[in-house]
PDB file of C-alpha atoms in Angstrom:
ATOM      1  CA  UNK P  75      -0.007  40.747  60.805  1.00  0.00           C
ATOM      2  CA  UNK P  76      -0.486  38.739  57.646  1.00  0.00           C
ATOM      3  CA  UNK P  77      -0.986  40.489  54.359  1.00  0.00           C
ATOM      4  CA  UNK P  78      -4.379  40.220  52.757  1.00  0.00           C
ATOM      5  CA  UNK P  79      -4.522  38.510  49.396  1.00  0.00           C
ATOM      6  CA  UNK P  80      -6.112  40.926  46.898  1.00  0.00           C
ATOM      7  CA  UNK P  81      -9.400  39.875  45.364  1.00  0.00           C
ATOM      8  CA  UNK P  82      -9.217  39.910  41.580  1.00  0.00           C
ATOM      9  CA  UNK P  83     -12.809  40.904  40.960  1.00  0.00           C
ATOM     10  CA  UNK P  84     -12.172  42.113  37.448  1.00  0.00           C
ATOM     11  CA  UNK P  85      -9.953  39.230  36.415  1.00  0.00           C
ATOM     12  CA  UNK P  86     -10.759  38.111  32.866  1.00  0.00           C
ATOM     13  CA  UNK P  87      -9.668  35.060  30.970  1.00  0.00           C
ATOM     14  CA  UNK P  88      -8.863  34.925  27.287  1.00  0.00           C
ATOM     15  CA  UNK P  89      -9.740  31.957  25.163  1.00  0.00           C
ATOM     16  CA  UNK P  90      -6.716  29.777  24.497  1.00  0.00           C
ATOM     17  CA  UNK P  91      -7.278  30.307  20.787  1.00  0.00           C
ATOM     18  CA  UNK P  92      -7.166  34.115  21.231  1.00  0.00           C
ATOM     19  CA  UNK P  93      -3.627  34.261  22.561  1.00  0.00           C
ATOM     20  CA  UNK P  94      -1.125  35.990  20.256  1.00  0.00           C
ATOM     21  CA  UNK P  95       1.640  33.716  19.036  1.00  0.00           C
ATOM     22  CA  UNK P  96       5.160  35.258  19.259  1.00  0.00           C
ATOM     23  CA  UNK P  97       6.778  35.785  15.845  1.00  0.00           C
ATOM     24  CA  UNK P  98       9.573  33.310  16.540  1.00  0.00           C
ATOM     25  CA  UNK P  99       6.995  30.577  17.223  1.00  0.00           C
ATOM     26  CA  UNK P 100       4.710  31.229  14.258  1.00  0.00           C
ATOM     27  CA  UNK P 101       6.378  28.558  12.102  1.00  0.00           C
ATOM     28  CA  UNK P 102       6.124  25.767  14.704  1.00  0.00           C
ATOM     29  CA  UNK P 103       2.596  26.913  15.514  1.00  0.00           C
ATOM     30  CA  UNK P 104       1.553  26.581  11.869  1.00  0.00           C
ATOM     31  CA  UNK P 105       3.141  23.128  11.705  1.00  0.00           C
ATOM     32  CA  UNK P 106       1.401  22.094  14.905  1.00  0.00           C
ATOM     33  CA  UNK P 107      -1.974  23.179  13.501  1.00  0.00           C
ATOM     34  CA  UNK P 108      -1.325  21.134  10.362  1.00  0.00           C
ATOM     35  CA  UNK P 109      -0.335  18.016  12.328  1.00  0.00           C
ATOM     36  CA  UNK P 110      -3.378  18.075  14.557  1.00  0.00           C
ATOM     37  CA  UNK P 111      -5.951  18.768  11.848  1.00  0.00           C
ATOM     38  CA  UNK P 112      -4.974  16.258   9.186  1.00  0.00           C
ATOM     39  CA  UNK P 113      -7.917  14.330   7.725  1.00  0.00           C
ATOM     40  CA  UNK P 114      -8.867  12.532   4.510  1.00  0.00           C
ATOM     41  CA  UNK P 115      -9.957  15.760   2.820  1.00  0.00           C
ATOM     42  CA  UNK P 116      -6.926  17.930   3.508  1.00  0.00           C
ATOM     43  CA  UNK P 117      -4.094  15.376   3.673  1.00  0.00           C
ATOM     44  CA  UNK P 118      -2.514  16.366   0.337  1.00  0.00           C
ATOM     45  CA  UNK P 119      -2.700  20.086   1.120  1.00  0.00           C
ATOM     46  CA  UNK P 120      -1.188  19.366   4.530  1.00  0.00           C
ATOM     47  CA  UNK P 121       1.768  17.599   2.936  1.00  0.00           C
ATOM     48  CA  UNK P 122       2.310  20.542   0.581  1.00  0.00           C
ATOM     49  CA  UNK P 123       2.118  23.066   3.422  1.00  0.00           C
ATOM     50  CA  UNK P 124       4.572  21.073   5.559  1.00  0.00           C
ATOM     51  CA  UNK P 125       7.055  20.913   2.706  1.00  0.00           C
ATOM     52  CA  UNK P 126       6.767  24.668   2.277  1.00  0.00           C
ATOM     53  CA  UNK P 127       7.388  25.338   5.981  1.00  0.00           C
ATOM     54  CA  UNK P 128      10.475  23.130   5.947  1.00  0.00           C
ATOM     55  CA  UNK P 129      11.808  24.624   2.684  1.00  0.00           C
ATOM     56  CA  UNK P 130      11.307  28.174   3.963  1.00  0.00           C
ATOM     57  CA  UNK P 131      13.187  27.345   7.139  1.00  0.00           C
ATOM     58  CA  UNK P 132      10.200  28.123   9.363  1.00  0.00           C
ATOM     59  CA  UNK P 133      10.468  24.710  11.009  1.00  0.00           C
ATOM     60  CA  UNK P 134      13.440  22.404  11.262  1.00  0.00           C
ATOM     61  CA  UNK P 135      13.527  18.747  10.313  1.00  0.00           C
ATOM     62  CA  UNK P 136      14.400  18.026  13.944  1.00  0.00           C
ATOM     63  CA  UNK P 137      11.074  19.499  15.127  1.00  0.00           C
ATOM     64  CA  UNK P 138       9.228  17.408  12.569  1.00  0.00           C
ATOM     65  CA  UNK P 139      11.024  14.215  13.631  1.00  0.00           C
ATOM     66  CA  UNK P 140      10.460  14.948  17.332  1.00  0.00           C
ATOM     67  CA  UNK P 141       6.747  15.388  16.810  1.00  0.00           C
ATOM     68  CA  UNK P 142       6.468  12.164  14.830  1.00  0.00           C
ATOM     69  CA  UNK P 143       8.264  10.281  17.594  1.00  0.00           C
ATOM     70  CA  UNK P 144       5.789  11.757  20.067  1.00  0.00           C
ATOM     71  CA  UNK P 145       2.935  10.384  17.987  1.00  0.00           C
ATOM     72  CA  UNK P 146       4.382   6.898  18.302  1.00  0.00           C
ATOM     73  CA  UNK P 147       5.128   7.256  22.008  1.00  0.00           C
ATOM     74  CA  UNK P 148       1.731   8.620  22.984  1.00  0.00           C
ATOM     75  CA  UNK P 149      -0.146   6.420  20.493  1.00  0.00           C
ATOM     76  CA  UNK P 150      -2.592   9.135  19.581  1.00  0.00           C
ATOM     77  CA  UNK P 151      -5.960   7.536  18.925  1.00  0.00           C
ATOM     78  CA  UNK P 152      -7.735  10.341  17.072  1.00  0.00           C
ATOM     79  CA  UNK P 153      -9.682   9.116  14.083  1.00  0.00           C
ATOM     80  CA  UNK P 154      -7.299   8.075  11.253  1.00  0.00           C
ATOM     81  CA  UNK P 155      -4.603  10.350  12.732  1.00  0.00           C
ATOM     82  CA  UNK P 156      -1.822   7.758  12.724  1.00  0.00           C
ATOM     83  CA  UNK P 157      -2.539   6.674   9.145  1.00  0.00           C
ATOM     84  CA  UNK P 158      -2.320  10.184   7.747  1.00  0.00           C
ATOM     85  CA  UNK P 159       0.735  11.057   9.810  1.00  0.00           C
ATOM     86  CA  UNK P 160       2.450   8.017   8.286  1.00  0.00           C
ATOM     87  CA  UNK P 161       1.571   9.228   4.794  1.00  0.00           C
ATOM     88  CA  UNK P 162       2.855  12.721   5.568  1.00  0.00           C
ATOM     89  CA  UNK P 163       6.066  11.405   7.115  1.00  0.00           C
ATOM     90  CA  UNK P 164       6.663   9.030   4.217  1.00  0.00           C
ATOM     91  CA  UNK P 165       6.169  11.807   1.671  1.00  0.00           C
ATOM     92  CA  UNK P 166       8.132  14.571   3.373  1.00  0.00           C
ATOM     93  CA  UNK P 167      10.987  12.514   4.842  1.00  0.00           C
ATOM     94  CA  UNK P 168      13.575  10.323   3.184  1.00  0.00           C
ATOM     95  CA  UNK P 169      12.747   6.629   3.780  1.00  0.00           C
ATOM     96  CA  UNK P 170      16.217   5.764   5.066  1.00  0.00           C
ATOM     97  CA  UNK P 171      15.827   8.372   7.825  1.00  0.00           C
ATOM     98  CA  UNK P 172      12.829   6.581   9.345  1.00  0.00           C
ATOM     99  CA  UNK P 173      14.021   5.038  12.656  1.00  0.00           C
ATOM    100  CA  UNK P 174      13.289   1.400  13.406  1.00  0.00           C
ATOM    101  CA  UNK P 175      10.911   2.177  16.267  1.00  0.00           C
ATOM    102  CA  UNK P 176       8.821   4.284  13.889  1.00  0.00           C
ATOM    103  CA  UNK P 177       8.637   1.738  11.081  1.00  0.00           C
ATOM    104  CA  UNK P 178       6.286  -0.461  13.078  1.00  0.00           C
ATOM    105  CA  UNK P 179       3.674   2.273  12.776  1.00  0.00           C
ATOM    106  CA  UNK P 180       3.512   1.575   9.047  1.00  0.00           C
ATOM    107  CA  UNK P 181       2.295  -1.962   9.575  1.00  0.00           C
ATOM    108  CA  UNK P 182      -0.173  -1.343  12.379  1.00  0.00           C
ATOM    109  CA  UNK P 183      -3.749  -1.936  11.335  1.00  0.00           C
ATOM    110  CA  UNK P 184      -6.798  -1.501  13.502  1.00  0.00           C
ATOM    111  CA  UNK P 185      -8.979  -4.504  14.191  1.00  0.00           C
ATOM    112  CA  UNK P 186     -12.168  -4.802  12.160  1.00  0.00           C
ATOM    113  CA  UNK P 187     -14.365  -3.739  15.067  1.00  0.00           C
ATOM    114  CA  UNK P 188     -12.194  -0.644  15.626  1.00  0.00           C
ATOM    115  CA  UNK P 189     -12.597   0.325  11.982  1.00  0.00           C
ATOM    116  CA  UNK P 190     -16.365  -0.106  12.231  1.00  0.00           C
ATOM    117  CA  UNK P 191     -16.500   2.048  15.357  1.00  0.00           C
ATOM    118  CA  UNK P 192     -14.270   4.656  13.676  1.00  0.00           C
ATOM    119  CA  UNK P 193     -16.644   4.770  10.705  1.00  0.00           C
ATOM    120  CA  UNK P 194     -19.571   5.307  13.128  1.00  0.00           C
ATOM    121  CA  UNK P 195     -21.761   2.865  11.181  1.00  0.00           C
ATOM    122  CA  UNK P 196     -24.372   1.606  13.653  1.00  0.00           C
ATOM    123  CA  UNK P 197     -25.940  -0.928  11.296  1.00  0.00           C
ATOM    124  CA  UNK P 198     -22.591  -2.461  10.411  1.00  0.00           C
ATOM    125  CA  UNK P 199     -21.737  -2.547  14.119  1.00  0.00           C
ATOM    126  CA  UNK P 200     -24.998  -4.378  14.915  1.00  0.00           C
ATOM    127  CA  UNK P 201     -24.322  -6.907  12.177  1.00  0.00           C
ATOM    128  CA  UNK P 202     -20.797  -7.502  13.429  1.00  0.00           C
ATOM    129  CA  UNK P 203     -22.019  -8.007  16.991  1.00  0.00           C
ATOM    130  CA  UNK P 204     -24.582 -10.578  15.873  1.00  0.00           C
ATOM    131  CA  UNK P 205     -21.806 -12.627  14.324  1.00  0.00           C
ATOM    132  CA  UNK P 206     -19.080 -11.939  16.887  1.00  0.00           C
ATOM    133  CA  UNK P 207     -20.312 -10.729  20.307  1.00  0.00           C
ATOM    134  CA  UNK P 208     -17.803  -8.523  22.165  1.00  0.00           C
ATOM    135  CA  UNK P 209     -15.214 -10.388  24.203  1.00  0.00           C
ATOM    136  CA  UNK P 210     -13.717  -9.267  27.488  1.00  0.00           C
ATOM    137  CA  UNK P 211     -11.104  -6.701  26.519  1.00  0.00           C
ATOM    138  CA  UNK P 212      -9.262  -3.888  28.204  1.00  0.00           C
ATOM    139  CA  UNK P 213     -11.042  -1.293  26.053  1.00  0.00           C
ATOM    140  CA  UNK P 214     -14.827  -1.088  25.936  1.00  0.00           C
ATOM    141  CA  UNK P 215     -16.700  -0.430  22.724  1.00  0.00           C
ATOM    142  CA  UNK P 216     -18.503   2.569  24.202  1.00  0.00           C
ATOM    143  CA  UNK P 217     -15.109   3.893  25.285  1.00  0.00           C
ATOM    144  CA  UNK P 218     -13.728   3.489  21.784  1.00  0.00           C
ATOM    145  CA  UNK P 219     -16.755   5.298  20.364  1.00  0.00           C
ATOM    146  CA  UNK P 220     -16.177   8.189  22.780  1.00  0.00           C
ATOM    147  CA  UNK P 221     -12.466   8.312  21.918  1.00  0.00           C
ATOM    148  CA  UNK P 222     -13.093   8.252  18.162  1.00  0.00           C
ATOM    149  CA  UNK P 223     -15.921  10.809  18.439  1.00  0.00           C
ATOM    150  CA  UNK P 224     -18.317   8.303  16.875  1.00  0.00           C
ATOM    151  CA  UNK P 225     -21.529   9.761  18.258  1.00  0.00           C
ATOM    152  CA  UNK P 226     -24.005   7.358  16.602  1.00  0.00           C
ATOM    153  CA  UNK P 227     -22.400   4.212  17.990  1.00  0.00           C
ATOM    154  CA  UNK P 228     -21.820   5.954  21.314  1.00  0.00           C
ATOM    155  CA  UNK P 229     -25.517   6.773  21.661  1.00  0.00           C
ATOM    156  CA  UNK P 230     -26.395   3.213  20.689  1.00  0.00           C
ATOM    157  CA  UNK P 231     -24.164   1.976  23.532  1.00  0.00           C
ATOM    158  CA  UNK P 232     -24.918   4.770  26.030  1.00  0.00           C
ATOM    159  CA  UNK P 233     -26.443   2.364  28.568  1.00  0.00           C
ATOM    160  CA  UNK P 234     -22.962   0.885  29.044  1.00  0.00           C
ATOM    161  CA  UNK P 235     -21.061   4.064  29.923  1.00  0.00           C
ATOM    162  CA  UNK P 236     -20.797   3.013  33.567  1.00  0.00           C
ATOM    163  CA  UNK P 237     -18.663   0.058  32.468  1.00  0.00           C
ATOM    164  CA  UNK P 238     -15.804   2.364  31.465  1.00  0.00           C
ATOM    165  CA  UNK P 239     -14.340   4.435  34.340  1.00  0.00           C
ATOM    166  CA  UNK P 240     -12.304   6.526  31.873  1.00  0.00           C
ATOM    167  CA  UNK P 241     -15.227   7.367  29.595  1.00  0.00           C
ATOM    168  CA  UNK P 242     -15.102  11.130  30.296  1.00  0.00           C
ATOM    169  CA  UNK P 243     -11.398  11.437  29.484  1.00  0.00           C
ATOM    170  CA  UNK P 244     -11.903   9.395  26.326  1.00  0.00           C
ATOM    171  CA  UNK P 245     -14.733  11.717  25.277  1.00  0.00           C
ATOM    172  CA  UNK P 246     -12.520  14.747  25.882  1.00  0.00           C
ATOM    173  CA  UNK P 247      -9.829  13.163  23.737  1.00  0.00           C
ATOM    174  CA  UNK P 248     -12.395  12.420  21.021  1.00  0.00           C
ATOM    175  CA  UNK P 249     -13.620  16.011  21.029  1.00  0.00           C
ATOM    176  CA  UNK P 250     -17.226  15.348  19.973  1.00  0.00           C
ATOM    177  CA  UNK P 251     -19.404  17.841  21.842  1.00  0.00           C
ATOM    178  CA  UNK P 252     -22.595  15.779  21.471  1.00  0.00           C
ATOM    179  CA  UNK P 253     -20.868  13.031  23.430  1.00  0.00           C
ATOM    180  CA  UNK P 254     -19.275  15.464  25.880  1.00  0.00           C
ATOM    181  CA  UNK P 255     -22.564  17.237  26.625  1.00  0.00           C
ATOM    182  CA  UNK P 256     -24.387  13.940  27.122  1.00  0.00           C
ATOM    183  CA  UNK P 257     -21.766  12.711  29.601  1.00  0.00           C
ATOM    184  CA  UNK P 258     -21.721  16.082  31.368  1.00  0.00           C
ATOM    185  CA  UNK P 259     -25.438  15.721  32.085  1.00  0.00           C
ATOM    186  CA  UNK P 260     -24.914  12.178  33.348  1.00  0.00           C
ATOM    187  CA  UNK P 261     -21.622  12.553  35.233  1.00  0.00           C
ATOM    188  CA  UNK P 262     -20.871  16.255  35.878  1.00  0.00           C
ATOM    189  CA  UNK P 263     -18.534  15.521  38.790  1.00  0.00           C
ATOM    190  CA  UNK P 264     -16.250  13.500  36.522  1.00  0.00           C
ATOM    191  CA  UNK P 265     -15.405  16.633  34.545  1.00  0.00           C
ATOM    192  CA  UNK P 266     -13.644  18.322  37.452  1.00  0.00           C
ATOM    193  CA  UNK P 267      -9.871  18.513  37.125  1.00  0.00           C
ATOM    194  CA  UNK P 268      -9.958  17.481  33.437  1.00  0.00           C
ATOM    195  CA  UNK P 269      -8.759  20.825  32.048  1.00  0.00           C
ATOM    196  CA  UNK P 270      -5.111  19.779  32.118  1.00  0.00           C
ATOM    197  CA  UNK P 271      -5.961  16.575  30.263  1.00  0.00           C
ATOM    198  CA  UNK P 272      -7.873  18.502  27.580  1.00  0.00           C
ATOM    199  CA  UNK P 273      -4.888  20.786  27.011  1.00  0.00           C
ATOM    200  CA  UNK P 274      -2.489  17.835  26.994  1.00  0.00           C
ATOM    201  CA  UNK P 275      -4.697  16.141  24.391  1.00  0.00           C
ATOM    202  CA  UNK P 276      -4.536  19.318  22.318  1.00  0.00           C
ATOM    203  CA  UNK P 277      -8.288  19.808  22.582  1.00  0.00           C
ATOM    204  CA  UNK P 278      -8.241  23.583  22.997  1.00  0.00           C
ATOM    205  CA  UNK P 279     -11.913  23.892  22.055  1.00  0.00           C
ATOM    206  CA  UNK P 280     -12.802  21.413  24.800  1.00  0.00           C
ATOM    207  CA  UNK P 281     -10.539  23.288  27.237  1.00  0.00           C
ATOM    208  CA  UNK P 282     -12.431  26.510  26.479  1.00  0.00           C
ATOM    209  CA  UNK P 283     -15.713  24.673  27.014  1.00  0.00           C
ATOM    210  CA  UNK P 284     -14.513  23.300  30.362  1.00  0.00           C
ATOM    211  CA  UNK P 285     -13.530  26.786  31.559  1.00  0.00           C
ATOM    212  CA  UNK P 286     -17.032  28.045  30.782  1.00  0.00           C
ATOM    213  CA  UNK P 287     -19.099  25.111  32.013  1.00  0.00           C
ATOM    214  CA  UNK P 288     -17.276  23.283  34.803  1.00  0.00           C
ATOM    215  CA  UNK P 289     -17.435  25.100  38.125  1.00  0.00           C
TER     216      UNK P 289
END
């Protein structure tokens, strides 16, 4: 006679952000938080904090190098992320330690249309499109807007979301909840089985949202 599987009626889930970090991992956890939250306003403070963590021995140089290599490998597309990571790496690390495969990141510049979409300037986007209509490319403009979290340009292009089959994953990666909620109303079925992707993209807030809203 087979055993019955117990029903966990009182099973409760904690938010990912509520989990207690073990003491031995507090240093790497702090560094991780710095890496993933760098922006134009806090870049200098981030550099200072990273230096402090390294000097205090809370993180090793090897961890820092490994993460930076991962940035290159995965080609993280979050708004301005690569640019600021380059600045941080260049400030904290010794130039001669930068490997050849990483140096190319220093000379990568986004196309003009990507910069416009990143800035979320609808009027500038309209002007650019009047002069240079979009060509057939592997990445749609509405998809870029979703990935950059550029809600104004996304809403301007919302009639084209069906043209990008990966639009939901790009929105999750972008992390803008106005875009995510809009797509959830339009394509709720596409959000199933995206929890792992949200966690992999380090979008813990989106992962929490998925746990609460996607059945």
